[in-house]
Short mmCIF file of N, CA and C in Angstrom, two decimals:
data_model
loop_
_atom_site.label_atom_id
_atom_site.label_comp_id
_atom_site.label_asym_id
_atom_site.label_seq_id
_atom_site.Cartn_x
_atom_site.Cartn_y
_atom_site.Cartn_z
N MET A 268 0.86 -0.91 -0.20
CA MET A 268 -0.05 -0.28 -0.09
C MET A 268 0.89 1.03 -0.07
N ILE A 269 0.32 2.22 -0.74
CA ILE A 269 1.17 3.48 -0.77
C ILE A 269 0.15 4.88 -0.39
N PHE A 270 0.27 5.48 0.73
CA PHE A 270 -0.26 6.28 0.85
C PHE A 270 0.51 7.67 1.64
N PRO A 271 -0.23 8.98 1.55
CA PRO A 271 0.56 10.12 2.00
C PRO A 271 1.15 9.90 3.59
N ALA A 272 2.31 10.32 4.07
CA ALA A 272 2.56 10.14 5.22
C ALA A 272 1.89 10.68 6.43
N ASP A 273 0.98 11.49 6.05
CA ASP A 273 0.51 11.95 7.01
C ASP A 273 -0.73 11.76 7.35
N VAL A 274 -1.39 10.60 6.65
CA VAL A 274 -2.34 9.72 6.85
C VAL A 274 -2.32 9.11 8.20
N LEU A 275 -3.68 9.47 9.03
CA LEU A 275 -3.40 8.51 10.05
C LEU A 275 -3.78 7.03 9.88
N HIS A 276 -3.28 5.98 10.22
CA HIS A 276 -3.64 4.64 10.01
C HIS A 276 -3.23 3.68 11.30
N MET A 277 -3.93 2.47 11.28
CA MET A 277 -3.71 1.67 12.71
C MET A 277 -4.08 0.20 12.08
N PRO A 278 -2.96 -0.27 12.01
CA PRO A 278 -3.15 -2.04 11.96
C PRO A 278 -3.69 -2.28 13.44
N ASN A 279 -4.79 -3.42 13.12
CA ASN A 279 -5.47 -3.76 14.33
C ASN A 279 -4.31 -4.75 14.79
N THR A 280 -4.54 -5.45 15.75
CA THR A 280 -4.06 -6.26 16.54
C THR A 280 -4.21 -7.85 15.85
N ASN A 281 -3.65 -8.82 16.40
CA ASN A 281 -4.00 -10.08 15.68
C ASN A 281 -3.39 -11.23 16.64
N THR A 282 -4.06 -11.01 17.71
CA THR A 282 -3.97 -11.66 19.15
C THR A 282 -3.99 -13.24 19.17
N SER A 283 -4.94 -13.51 18.27
CA SER A 283 -5.30 -14.95 17.87
C SER A 283 -4.32 -15.71 17.03
N SER A 284 -3.17 -15.17 16.56
CA SER A 284 -2.91 -16.02 15.39
C SER A 284 -1.42 -16.48 15.94
N ILE A 285 -1.19 -17.45 15.12
CA ILE A 285 0.09 -18.43 15.34
C ILE A 285 1.37 -17.46 14.75
N LYS A 286 1.27 -17.04 13.41
CA LYS A 286 2.14 -16.42 12.46
C LYS A 286 2.32 -14.95 13.07
N ASP A 287 3.32 -14.27 12.73
CA ASP A 287 3.47 -12.91 13.31
C ASP A 287 3.06 -11.84 11.76
N ARG A 288 2.79 -10.64 12.23
CA ARG A 288 2.63 -9.94 11.37
C ARG A 288 3.90 -9.21 10.79
N ILE A 289 4.58 -9.39 9.83
CA ILE A 289 5.69 -8.94 9.04
C ILE A 289 5.33 -7.69 8.29
N VAL A 290 5.88 -6.64 8.46
CA VAL A 290 5.83 -5.61 7.21
C VAL A 290 6.94 -5.38 6.91
N LEU A 291 7.45 -4.97 5.86
CA LEU A 291 8.24 -3.89 5.05
C LEU A 291 7.86 -2.78 4.70
N ALA A 292 8.69 -1.62 4.96
CA ALA A 292 7.76 -0.30 5.37
C ALA A 292 8.44 0.43 5.00
N GLY A 293 8.30 1.54 4.20
CA GLY A 293 9.26 3.06 4.03
C GLY A 293 8.64 4.10 4.19
N THR A 294 9.75 5.29 4.28
CA THR A 294 8.91 6.49 3.81
C THR A 294 9.80 7.51 3.07
N LEU A 295 8.97 8.25 2.19
CA LEU A 295 9.93 8.92 1.25
C LEU A 295 9.43 10.57 1.20
N GLY A 296 10.46 11.21 1.21
CA GLY A 296 10.09 12.65 1.28
C GLY A 296 10.99 13.65 0.40
N GLU A 297 10.47 14.17 -0.73
CA GLU A 297 10.85 14.55 -1.82
C GLU A 297 12.21 15.85 -1.36
N ILE A 298 13.47 15.86 -1.98
CA ILE A 298 14.40 16.38 -1.56
C ILE A 298 14.73 17.81 -2.56
N ASP A 299 14.85 18.93 -2.40
CA ASP A 299 15.37 20.07 -3.27
C ASP A 299 16.47 20.69 -2.72
N LEU A 300 17.79 20.54 -3.55
CA LEU A 300 18.76 20.90 -3.18
C LEU A 300 19.43 22.43 -3.02
N ASN A 301 18.19 23.19 -3.81
CA ASN A 301 18.26 24.62 -3.61
C ASN A 301 18.11 24.90 -2.10
N LYS A 302 17.15 24.08 -1.61
CA LYS A 302 16.49 24.41 -0.05
C LYS A 302 17.22 23.65 1.09
N SER A 303 17.88 24.74 1.85
CA SER A 303 18.77 24.01 2.99
C SER A 303 17.67 24.17 4.54
N PHE A 304 17.98 23.21 5.07
CA PHE A 304 17.40 23.25 6.20
C PHE A 304 17.85 23.72 7.53
N VAL A 305 16.60 24.62 8.07
CA VAL A 305 17.23 25.36 9.06
C VAL A 305 17.60 24.52 10.42
N LYS A 306 18.83 25.47 10.91
CA LYS A 306 19.11 24.63 12.20
C LYS A 306 18.19 24.80 13.45
N HIS A 307 17.54 24.00 14.19
CA HIS A 307 16.65 24.21 15.27
C HIS A 307 17.09 24.65 16.74
N GLU A 308 18.20 23.71 16.67
CA GLU A 308 19.08 23.93 17.81
C GLU A 308 19.74 25.44 18.27
N LYS A 309 19.47 25.71 19.69
CA LYS A 309 19.88 26.89 19.82
C LYS A 309 21.01 26.74 20.93
N THR A 310 22.09 27.34 20.57
CA THR A 310 23.49 27.33 21.57
C THR A 310 23.40 28.88 21.98
N LEU A 311 24.70 28.65 22.85
CA LEU A 311 24.67 29.94 23.71
C LEU A 311 25.93 30.65 23.01
N PHE A 312 26.60 30.06 21.91
CA PHE A 312 27.67 30.41 20.98
C PHE A 312 27.20 30.85 19.63
N MET B 839 -1.81 -0.10 -10.35
CA MET B 839 -1.64 0.42 -8.95
C MET B 839 -3.26 1.18 -8.82
N THR B 840 -4.11 0.70 -7.80
CA THR B 840 -5.27 1.26 -7.98
C THR B 840 -5.78 1.72 -6.68
N GLU B 841 -6.78 2.74 -6.92
CA GLU B 841 -6.98 4.01 -5.46
C GLU B 841 -7.80 2.92 -4.74
N VAL B 842 -7.60 2.86 -3.44
CA VAL B 842 -8.55 2.03 -2.48
C VAL B 842 -9.80 2.48 -2.49
N PHE B 843 -9.74 4.18 -2.03
CA PHE B 843 -10.73 4.81 -1.89
C PHE B 843 -10.92 6.13 -2.66
N ASN B 844 -11.82 6.28 -3.16
CA ASN B 844 -11.76 7.69 -4.37
C ASN B 844 -11.22 8.84 -3.89
N ASN B 845 -10.38 9.77 -4.46
CA ASN B 845 -9.67 10.79 -4.04
C ASN B 845 -9.20 10.56 -2.41
N SER B 846 -8.38 9.87 -2.17
CA SER B 846 -8.23 9.15 -1.12
C SER B 846 -6.46 9.42 -1.18
N ASN B 847 -5.76 9.10 -2.28
CA ASN B 847 -4.56 9.03 -2.56
C ASN B 847 -3.81 7.82 -1.70
N ILE B 848 -4.59 6.97 -1.08
CA ILE B 848 -4.36 5.39 -0.80
C ILE B 848 -4.64 4.48 -1.93
N TYR B 849 -3.22 4.18 -2.14
CA TYR B 849 -3.25 3.17 -3.35
C TYR B 849 -2.81 1.63 -2.76
N LYS B 850 -3.15 0.49 -3.69
CA LYS B 850 -2.71 -0.59 -3.35
C LYS B 850 -2.27 -1.36 -4.73
N THR B 851 -1.17 -2.20 -4.44
CA THR B 851 -0.95 -2.88 -5.60
C THR B 851 -0.34 -4.13 -5.39
N THR B 852 0.20 -4.97 -6.04
CA THR B 852 0.82 -6.46 -5.69
C THR B 852 1.99 -6.50 -5.84
N ILE B 853 2.98 -7.09 -5.37
CA ILE B 853 4.05 -7.56 -5.59
C ILE B 853 4.05 -8.96 -5.34
N THR B 854 4.52 -9.57 -6.43
CA THR B 854 4.55 -11.13 -6.59
C THR B 854 6.04 -11.70 -6.78
N ASP B 855 7.15 -10.78 -7.44
CA ASP B 855 7.98 -11.17 -8.00
C ASP B 855 8.96 -11.27 -6.70
N TYR B 856 8.90 -12.17 -5.48
CA TYR B 856 9.84 -12.22 -4.41
C TYR B 856 9.97 -13.69 -4.01
N ASN B 857 10.72 -14.11 -3.05
CA ASN B 857 10.83 -15.28 -2.34
C ASN B 857 10.17 -15.04 -1.06
N GLN B 858 9.28 -15.23 -0.71
CA GLN B 858 8.83 -14.86 0.86
C GLN B 858 9.36 -15.34 2.09
N SER B 859 9.99 -16.66 1.94
CA SER B 859 10.89 -17.21 3.50
C SER B 859 12.06 -16.58 3.14
N LYS B 860 12.65 -16.40 2.12
CA LYS B 860 13.91 -15.79 2.27
C LYS B 860 13.66 -14.50 2.71
N LEU B 861 12.75 -13.73 2.14
CA LEU B 861 12.61 -12.17 2.72
C LEU B 861 12.58 -12.13 4.04
N ILE B 862 11.75 -13.00 4.49
CA ILE B 862 11.29 -13.27 6.15
C ILE B 862 12.83 -13.89 6.79
N ASP B 863 13.72 -14.29 6.11
CA ASP B 863 14.78 -14.96 6.52
C ASP B 863 15.59 -13.75 6.68
N GLU B 864 15.84 -12.73 5.57
CA GLU B 864 16.82 -11.73 5.65
C GLU B 864 16.26 -10.79 6.65
N LEU B 865 14.78 -10.47 6.99
CA LEU B 865 14.34 -9.34 7.78
C LEU B 865 14.57 -9.88 9.19
N ARG B 866 14.41 -11.22 9.61
CA ARG B 866 14.66 -11.50 10.71
C ARG B 866 16.12 -11.59 11.25
N TYR B 867 17.16 -11.56 10.21
CA TYR B 867 18.45 -11.46 10.29
C TYR B 867 19.00 -9.98 10.59
N ASN B 868 18.03 -9.07 9.81
CA ASN B 868 18.37 -7.84 9.82
C ASN B 868 17.80 -6.96 11.37
N ILE B 869 16.76 -7.71 11.90
CA ILE B 869 16.58 -7.33 13.23
C ILE B 869 17.31 -8.23 14.51
N ASP B 870 17.96 -8.82 13.91
CA ASP B 870 18.87 -9.39 15.05
C ASP B 870 20.46 -8.69 15.15
N ILE B 871 20.71 -8.37 13.61
CA ILE B 871 22.30 -7.97 13.58
C ILE B 871 22.05 -6.18 13.90
N ASN B 872 20.82 -5.51 13.64
CA ASN B 872 20.96 -4.31 14.15
C ASN B 872 20.83 -3.71 15.41
N LYS B 873 21.71 -3.14 15.95
CA LYS B 873 21.97 -2.90 17.53
C LYS B 873 21.05 -1.54 17.71
N ASP B 874 20.28 -1.22 16.85
CA ASP B 874 19.31 -0.05 16.93
C ASP B 874 17.89 -0.51 17.13
N THR B 875 18.02 -2.08 16.79
CA THR B 875 16.32 -2.27 16.92
C THR B 875 15.85 -2.48 17.99
N ILE B 876 14.55 -1.88 17.93
CA ILE B 876 13.70 -1.47 19.06
C ILE B 876 12.69 -2.63 19.60
N LEU B 877 13.04 -3.31 20.67
CA LEU B 877 12.00 -4.61 21.15
C LEU B 877 10.89 -4.16 21.48
N PRO B 878 10.00 -5.26 21.92
CA PRO B 878 8.70 -4.63 22.24
C PRO B 878 8.65 -3.87 23.90
N SER B 879 7.98 -3.02 24.09
CA SER B 879 7.81 -2.18 25.35
C SER B 879 6.27 -1.67 24.95
N VAL B 880 5.96 -1.02 26.67
CA VAL B 880 4.94 -0.18 26.36
C VAL B 880 4.50 0.47 25.09
N SER B 881 5.55 1.63 24.95
CA SER B 881 5.49 2.76 24.11
C SER B 881 5.67 1.90 22.72
N ASN B 882 6.26 0.70 22.49
CA ASN B 882 6.24 0.51 21.12
C ASN B 882 6.20 -1.10 21.32
N PRO B 883 4.86 -1.55 20.85
CA PRO B 883 4.46 -2.88 21.11
C PRO B 883 5.33 -4.01 20.37
N GLY B 884 5.86 -3.38 19.28
CA GLY B 884 6.08 -4.61 18.32
C GLY B 884 7.68 -4.81 18.17
N ILE B 885 8.29 -5.30 17.31
CA ILE B 885 9.72 -5.04 16.79
C ILE B 885 10.06 -4.27 15.78
N GLU B 886 10.47 -3.10 15.87
CA GLU B 886 11.15 -2.41 14.98
C GLU B 886 12.50 -2.48 14.53
N SER B 887 12.99 -2.20 13.39
CA SER B 887 13.99 -2.19 12.88
C SER B 887 14.39 -1.69 11.66
N SER B 888 15.11 -0.82 11.71
CA SER B 888 15.64 -0.18 10.47
C SER B 888 16.46 -0.86 9.55
N ILE B 889 15.76 -1.05 8.42
CA ILE B 889 16.89 -2.17 7.80
C ILE B 889 18.23 -1.41 7.19
N VAL B 890 19.41 -2.40 7.37
CA VAL B 890 20.68 -1.97 7.68
C VAL B 890 21.31 -3.28 6.43
N MET B 891 20.58 -4.06 5.98
CA MET B 891 20.84 -4.85 4.92
C MET B 891 20.71 -4.21 3.39
N MET B 892 21.46 -4.73 2.55
CA MET B 892 21.43 -4.73 0.92
C MET B 892 21.54 -5.82 0.23
N GLY B 893 21.02 -5.94 -1.02
CA GLY B 893 21.16 -7.15 -1.68
C GLY B 893 20.01 -8.03 -1.35
N GLY B 894 19.90 -9.26 -2.14
CA GLY B 894 18.59 -10.05 -1.60
C GLY B 894 17.23 -9.93 -2.07
N GLU B 895 16.48 -10.50 -1.16
CA GLU B 895 15.02 -10.00 -1.37
C GLU B 895 14.80 -9.03 -0.97
N ILE B 896 15.30 -8.45 0.27
CA ILE B 896 15.38 -7.13 0.90
C ILE B 896 15.25 -5.77 -0.34
N THR B 897 16.63 -5.80 -0.85
CA THR B 897 16.73 -5.00 -2.20
C THR B 897 15.60 -5.21 -3.12
N ASN B 898 15.31 -6.15 -3.52
CA ASN B 898 14.61 -6.80 -4.64
C ASN B 898 12.95 -6.21 -4.33
N VAL B 899 12.74 -6.21 -3.00
CA VAL B 899 11.33 -5.66 -3.47
C VAL B 899 11.39 -4.32 -3.01
N ASN B 900 12.56 -3.71 -2.46
CA ASN B 900 12.51 -2.37 -2.25
C ASN B 900 12.59 -1.75 -3.63
N ASN B 901 13.35 -2.21 -4.55
CA ASN B 901 13.67 -1.61 -6.28
C ASN B 901 11.98 -1.82 -6.59
N GLN B 902 11.34 -2.64 -6.32
CA GLN B 902 10.16 -2.59 -7.04
C GLN B 902 9.03 -1.71 -6.58
N VAL B 903 9.33 -1.52 -5.26
CA VAL B 903 8.50 -0.51 -4.62
C VAL B 903 9.08 1.08 -5.38
N ILE B 904 10.24 1.19 -5.63
CA ILE B 904 10.83 2.51 -5.73
C ILE B 904 10.50 2.76 -7.38
N GLU B 905 9.92 1.55 -8.01
CA GLU B 905 9.76 1.41 -9.47
C GLU B 905 8.33 1.87 -9.66
N TYR B 906 7.37 1.47 -8.51
CA TYR B 906 6.32 2.41 -8.50
C TYR B 906 6.23 3.89 -8.39
N PHE B 907 7.02 4.02 -7.29
CA PHE B 907 7.32 5.56 -6.92
C PHE B 907 7.68 6.42 -8.11
N ASN B 908 8.80 5.75 -8.95
CA ASN B 908 9.45 6.59 -9.70
C ASN B 908 8.06 6.74 -11.29
N LYS B 909 7.17 5.69 -11.23
CA LYS B 909 6.31 5.79 -12.34
C LYS B 909 5.01 6.37 -12.13
N PHE B 910 4.39 6.40 -10.56
CA PHE B 910 3.42 6.97 -10.49
C PHE B 910 3.60 8.21 -9.27
N ILE B 911 4.71 8.48 -8.48
CA ILE B 911 4.60 9.58 -7.80
C ILE B 911 5.52 10.45 -7.90
N TYR B 912 6.78 10.33 -8.13
CA TYR B 912 7.94 11.08 -8.27
C TYR B 912 8.40 11.02 -9.59
N LYS B 913 9.11 11.93 -10.22
CA LYS B 913 9.74 11.67 -11.40
C LYS B 913 11.16 11.06 -11.22
N LYS B 914 11.46 10.27 -12.04
CA LYS B 914 12.59 9.51 -11.99
C LYS B 914 14.15 10.56 -11.66
N GLU B 915 13.94 11.59 -11.75
CA GLU B 915 15.09 12.16 -11.78
C GLU B 915 15.16 13.07 -10.12
N ASN B 916 13.88 12.95 -9.70
CA ASN B 916 13.91 13.66 -8.57
C ASN B 916 14.53 13.17 -7.38
N LEU B 917 14.92 13.67 -6.55
CA LEU B 917 15.92 13.03 -5.42
C LEU B 917 14.76 13.13 -4.19
N TYR B 918 14.90 12.02 -3.60
CA TYR B 918 14.13 12.03 -2.12
C TYR B 918 14.80 11.39 -1.08
N SER B 919 14.39 11.68 0.37
CA SER B 919 15.23 10.94 1.25
C SER B 919 14.56 9.58 1.59
N PHE B 920 14.75 8.73 2.21
CA PHE B 920 14.05 7.42 2.14
C PHE B 920 14.73 6.94 3.77
N LYS B 921 13.47 6.42 4.19
CA LYS B 921 13.86 5.24 5.29
C LYS B 921 13.03 4.38 5.48
N ASN B 922 13.84 3.23 5.84
CA ASN B 922 13.17 1.87 5.56
C ASN B 922 13.12 1.11 6.83
N TRP B 923 12.07 0.20 7.12
CA TRP B 923 12.15 -0.31 8.39
C TRP B 923 11.52 -1.76 8.27
N VAL B 924 11.71 -2.44 9.00
CA VAL B 924 10.68 -3.64 9.42
C VAL B 924 10.04 -3.52 10.68
N TYR B 925 8.65 -4.04 10.68
CA TYR B 925 8.06 -4.11 11.73
C TYR B 925 7.51 -5.45 12.00
N LEU B 926 7.49 -6.27 13.27
CA LEU B 926 6.93 -7.55 13.46
C LEU B 926 6.19 -7.41 14.75
N SER B 927 4.82 -8.02 14.58
CA SER B 927 3.99 -8.11 15.87
C SER B 927 3.74 -9.35 16.14
N SER B 928 3.80 -9.62 17.00
CA SER B 928 3.25 -11.18 17.67
C SER B 928 1.91 -10.92 18.00
N ASN B 929 1.44 -12.49 18.18
CA ASN B 929 0.16 -12.03 18.98
C ASN B 929 0.05 -11.78 20.44
N GLU B 930 1.44 -11.48 21.29
CA GLU B 930 1.42 -10.90 22.48
C GLU B 930 1.23 -9.33 22.11
N ASN B 931 0.99 -8.87 21.19
CA ASN B 931 0.63 -7.25 20.91
C ASN B 931 -0.61 -6.89 21.17
N GLN B 932 -0.94 -6.17 22.14
CA GLN B 932 -2.36 -5.89 22.66
C GLN B 932 -2.70 -4.30 22.17
N TYR B 933 -1.79 -3.90 21.59
CA TYR B 933 -1.88 -2.75 21.00
C TYR B 933 -1.99 -1.92 19.74
N ALA B 934 -3.11 -1.40 19.46
CA ALA B 934 -3.39 -0.83 18.03
C ALA B 934 -3.87 0.92 18.30
N GLY B 935 -2.90 1.10 17.60
CA GLY B 935 -3.45 3.09 17.96
C GLY B 935 -2.90 3.45 16.26
N PHE B 936 -3.45 5.01 16.20
CA PHE B 936 -3.18 5.45 15.10
C PHE B 936 -2.27 6.64 14.94
N HIS B 937 -1.63 6.23 13.97
CA HIS B 937 -0.08 6.89 14.02
C HIS B 937 0.14 7.55 12.54
N SER B 938 1.15 8.21 12.16
CA SER B 938 1.59 8.73 10.71
C SER B 938 2.75 8.56 10.84
N HIS B 939 3.51 8.89 9.65
CA HIS B 939 4.89 8.65 9.45
C HIS B 939 5.36 10.11 9.00
N THR B 940 5.31 11.15 9.41
CA THR B 940 5.81 12.14 8.49
C THR B 940 7.21 12.35 9.26
N HIS B 941 7.37 12.06 10.38
CA HIS B 941 8.63 12.23 11.26
C HIS B 941 9.70 10.82 10.30
N MET B 942 10.74 11.68 10.33
CA MET B 942 11.56 10.40 9.39
C MET B 942 12.60 10.66 10.41
N ASP B 943 12.84 9.53 11.30
CA ASP B 943 13.64 9.11 12.36
C ASP B 943 15.51 9.64 11.78
N ARG B 944 15.97 10.20 12.67
CA ARG B 944 17.35 10.76 12.52
C ARG B 944 17.68 11.69 11.03
N LEU B 945 16.72 12.12 10.87
CA LEU B 945 16.69 13.08 9.37
C LEU B 945 15.83 14.64 9.68
N LYS B 946 16.11 15.68 8.99
CA LYS B 946 15.38 16.61 9.36
C LYS B 946 14.37 16.72 8.23
N THR B 947 14.27 15.76 7.00
CA THR B 947 13.25 16.03 6.00
C THR B 947 11.84 15.39 6.66
N LYS B 948 10.84 15.58 5.89
CA LYS B 948 9.47 15.24 6.41
C LYS B 948 9.11 14.31 5.66
N GLY B 949 8.41 13.09 6.23
CA GLY B 949 8.17 12.15 5.30
C GLY B 949 6.45 12.47 4.15
N GLU B 950 6.62 12.36 3.05
CA GLU B 950 5.78 12.78 2.43
C GLU B 950 4.86 11.31 1.77
N TRP B 951 5.40 10.21 1.58
CA TRP B 951 5.08 9.25 1.06
C TRP B 951 5.23 8.07 2.18
N THR B 952 4.37 7.11 2.42
CA THR B 952 4.71 6.05 3.35
C THR B 952 4.30 4.66 2.58
N TRP B 953 4.88 3.95 2.63
CA TRP B 953 4.36 2.26 1.73
C TRP B 953 4.54 1.15 2.88
N THR B 954 3.80 0.16 2.76
CA THR B 954 4.04 -0.91 3.40
C THR B 954 3.42 -1.94 2.60
N PHE B 955 4.48 -2.99 2.79
CA PHE B 955 4.53 -4.19 1.99
C PHE B 955 4.28 -5.11 3.21
N TYR B 956 3.03 -6.11 3.25
CA TYR B 956 2.98 -6.90 4.25
C TYR B 956 3.46 -8.72 3.74
N VAL B 957 4.86 -8.64 4.36
CA VAL B 957 5.41 -9.54 3.86
C VAL B 957 4.71 -11.05 4.46
N GLN B 958 4.23 -10.98 5.54
CA GLN B 958 3.47 -12.15 6.38
C GLN B 958 2.28 -11.53 7.21
N MET B 959 1.18 -11.94 6.68
CA MET B 959 -0.12 -11.83 7.26
C MET B 959 -0.37 -12.80 8.23
N PRO B 960 -1.00 -12.06 9.57
CA PRO B 960 -1.20 -13.42 10.38
C PRO B 960 -2.35 -13.78 10.40
N ASP B 961 -2.45 -15.07 10.88
CA ASP B 961 -3.56 -16.25 10.77
C ASP B 961 -4.45 -15.96 11.73
N ASN B 962 -5.63 -16.82 11.53
CA ASN B 962 -6.27 -17.06 12.72
C ASN B 962 -7.09 -15.88 12.92
N LEU B 963 -7.29 -14.80 11.96
CA LEU B 963 -7.64 -13.53 12.08
C LEU B 963 -9.54 -13.77 12.66
N ASN B 964 -10.23 -12.79 13.59
CA ASN B 964 -11.52 -12.93 13.56
C ASN B 964 -11.94 -11.52 13.27
N ASP B 965 -12.78 -11.12 12.77
CA ASP B 965 -13.46 -9.82 12.44
C ASP B 965 -12.63 -9.10 11.97
N ASP B 966 -12.07 -7.73 12.75
CA ASP B 966 -11.17 -6.67 12.31
C ASP B 966 -9.76 -6.72 12.69
N ASP B 967 -9.39 -8.35 13.39
CA ASP B 967 -8.06 -8.33 13.34
C ASP B 967 -7.33 -8.43 12.28
N GLY B 968 -6.23 -7.78 12.25
CA GLY B 968 -4.97 -7.56 11.33
C GLY B 968 -5.58 -6.29 10.22
N THR B 969 -6.87 -5.99 10.35
CA THR B 969 -7.17 -5.13 9.69
C THR B 969 -6.58 -3.67 9.53
N ILE B 970 -5.85 -2.94 8.46
CA ILE B 970 -5.62 -1.50 8.72
C ILE B 970 -6.27 -0.76 8.15
N VAL B 971 -6.87 0.15 9.24
CA VAL B 971 -7.77 1.03 9.40
C VAL B 971 -7.04 2.38 9.39
N PHE B 972 -7.71 3.37 8.19
CA PHE B 972 -7.22 4.68 7.67
C PHE B 972 -8.18 5.92 8.61
N LYS B 973 -7.43 6.87 8.90
CA LYS B 973 -8.40 7.80 9.22
C LYS B 973 -8.24 9.05 8.22
N ILE B 974 -9.22 9.19 7.48
CA ILE B 974 -8.76 10.62 6.40
C ILE B 974 -9.24 11.36 6.63
N THR B 975 -10.19 11.77 7.18
CA THR B 975 -10.77 12.93 7.74
C THR B 975 -11.15 12.70 9.43
N LYS B 976 -11.81 13.88 10.09
CA LYS B 976 -11.65 13.72 11.48
C LYS B 976 -12.93 12.89 11.90
N ASN B 977 -13.68 12.64 11.22
CA ASN B 977 -14.97 11.71 11.26
C ASN B 977 -14.88 10.55 10.27
N ILE B 978 -14.35 10.42 9.55
CA ILE B 978 -14.31 8.95 8.53
C ILE B 978 -13.40 8.31 8.80
N VAL B 979 -13.45 7.03 8.67
CA VAL B 979 -12.18 5.88 9.07
C VAL B 979 -12.88 4.96 8.25
N PHE B 980 -11.83 4.74 6.86
CA PHE B 980 -11.95 3.75 6.20
C PHE B 980 -11.23 2.13 6.98
N TYR B 981 -11.91 1.45 6.36
CA TYR B 981 -11.68 -0.07 6.73
C TYR B 981 -10.70 -0.47 5.61
N GLN B 982 -9.36 -0.88 5.45
CA GLN B 982 -9.01 -2.07 4.56
C GLN B 982 -9.00 -3.35 5.00
N ARG B 983 -9.92 -4.08 4.19
CA ARG B 983 -10.23 -5.49 4.70
C ARG B 983 -8.94 -6.20 4.31
N LYS B 984 -8.71 -7.07 5.29
CA LYS B 984 -7.94 -8.40 5.47
C LYS B 984 -7.75 -9.13 3.95
N ALA B 985 -9.31 -9.23 3.45
CA ALA B 985 -9.27 -9.85 2.00
C ALA B 985 -8.32 -9.40 0.94
N SER B 986 -8.33 -8.12 1.21
CA SER B 986 -7.67 -7.59 -0.26
C SER B 986 -6.26 -7.35 -0.26
N TYR B 987 -5.55 -7.84 0.69
CA TYR B 987 -4.12 -7.90 0.76
C TYR B 987 -3.86 -8.45 -0.21
#
């Protein structure tokens, strides 16, 4: 399944199963090399 | 690739060109060798492990997923950040809660798209056991029936 990363989802439990639920998953986010990320951490220096 | 619900941007497709037992062996090995594997706890009831292996069936499936993204979501020349993990939930897991994947662990980038590939479905399912539930808007919840996987 492929869906927007901000979509809330919930896999229900499988408490009666013998087999484990095994999921291979990933998240992707497009990168624009012309944009840099702001450093969020503040220091005294 | 088909849209599960109209205008939901939730899609499903099928990957059949892989060896399931080999993939499960590789993923269990990945869980074993990764020092950062998160074992079950109150806050994280399943086993979660970022993918640290390449080659074999892991890369085979990942590549097929990336092909879908290049074909339907991103342009092939686009760059994107990528996080990849395995999640294993046994029958001892009593927790089911809504979550999203906009946070990309250890990265500054935000997740835009998530994909999930059910390598092994649990058996002995009753009622809504094992069903994935989507909350599209505040009041609407969609169920993806297990029979559709």
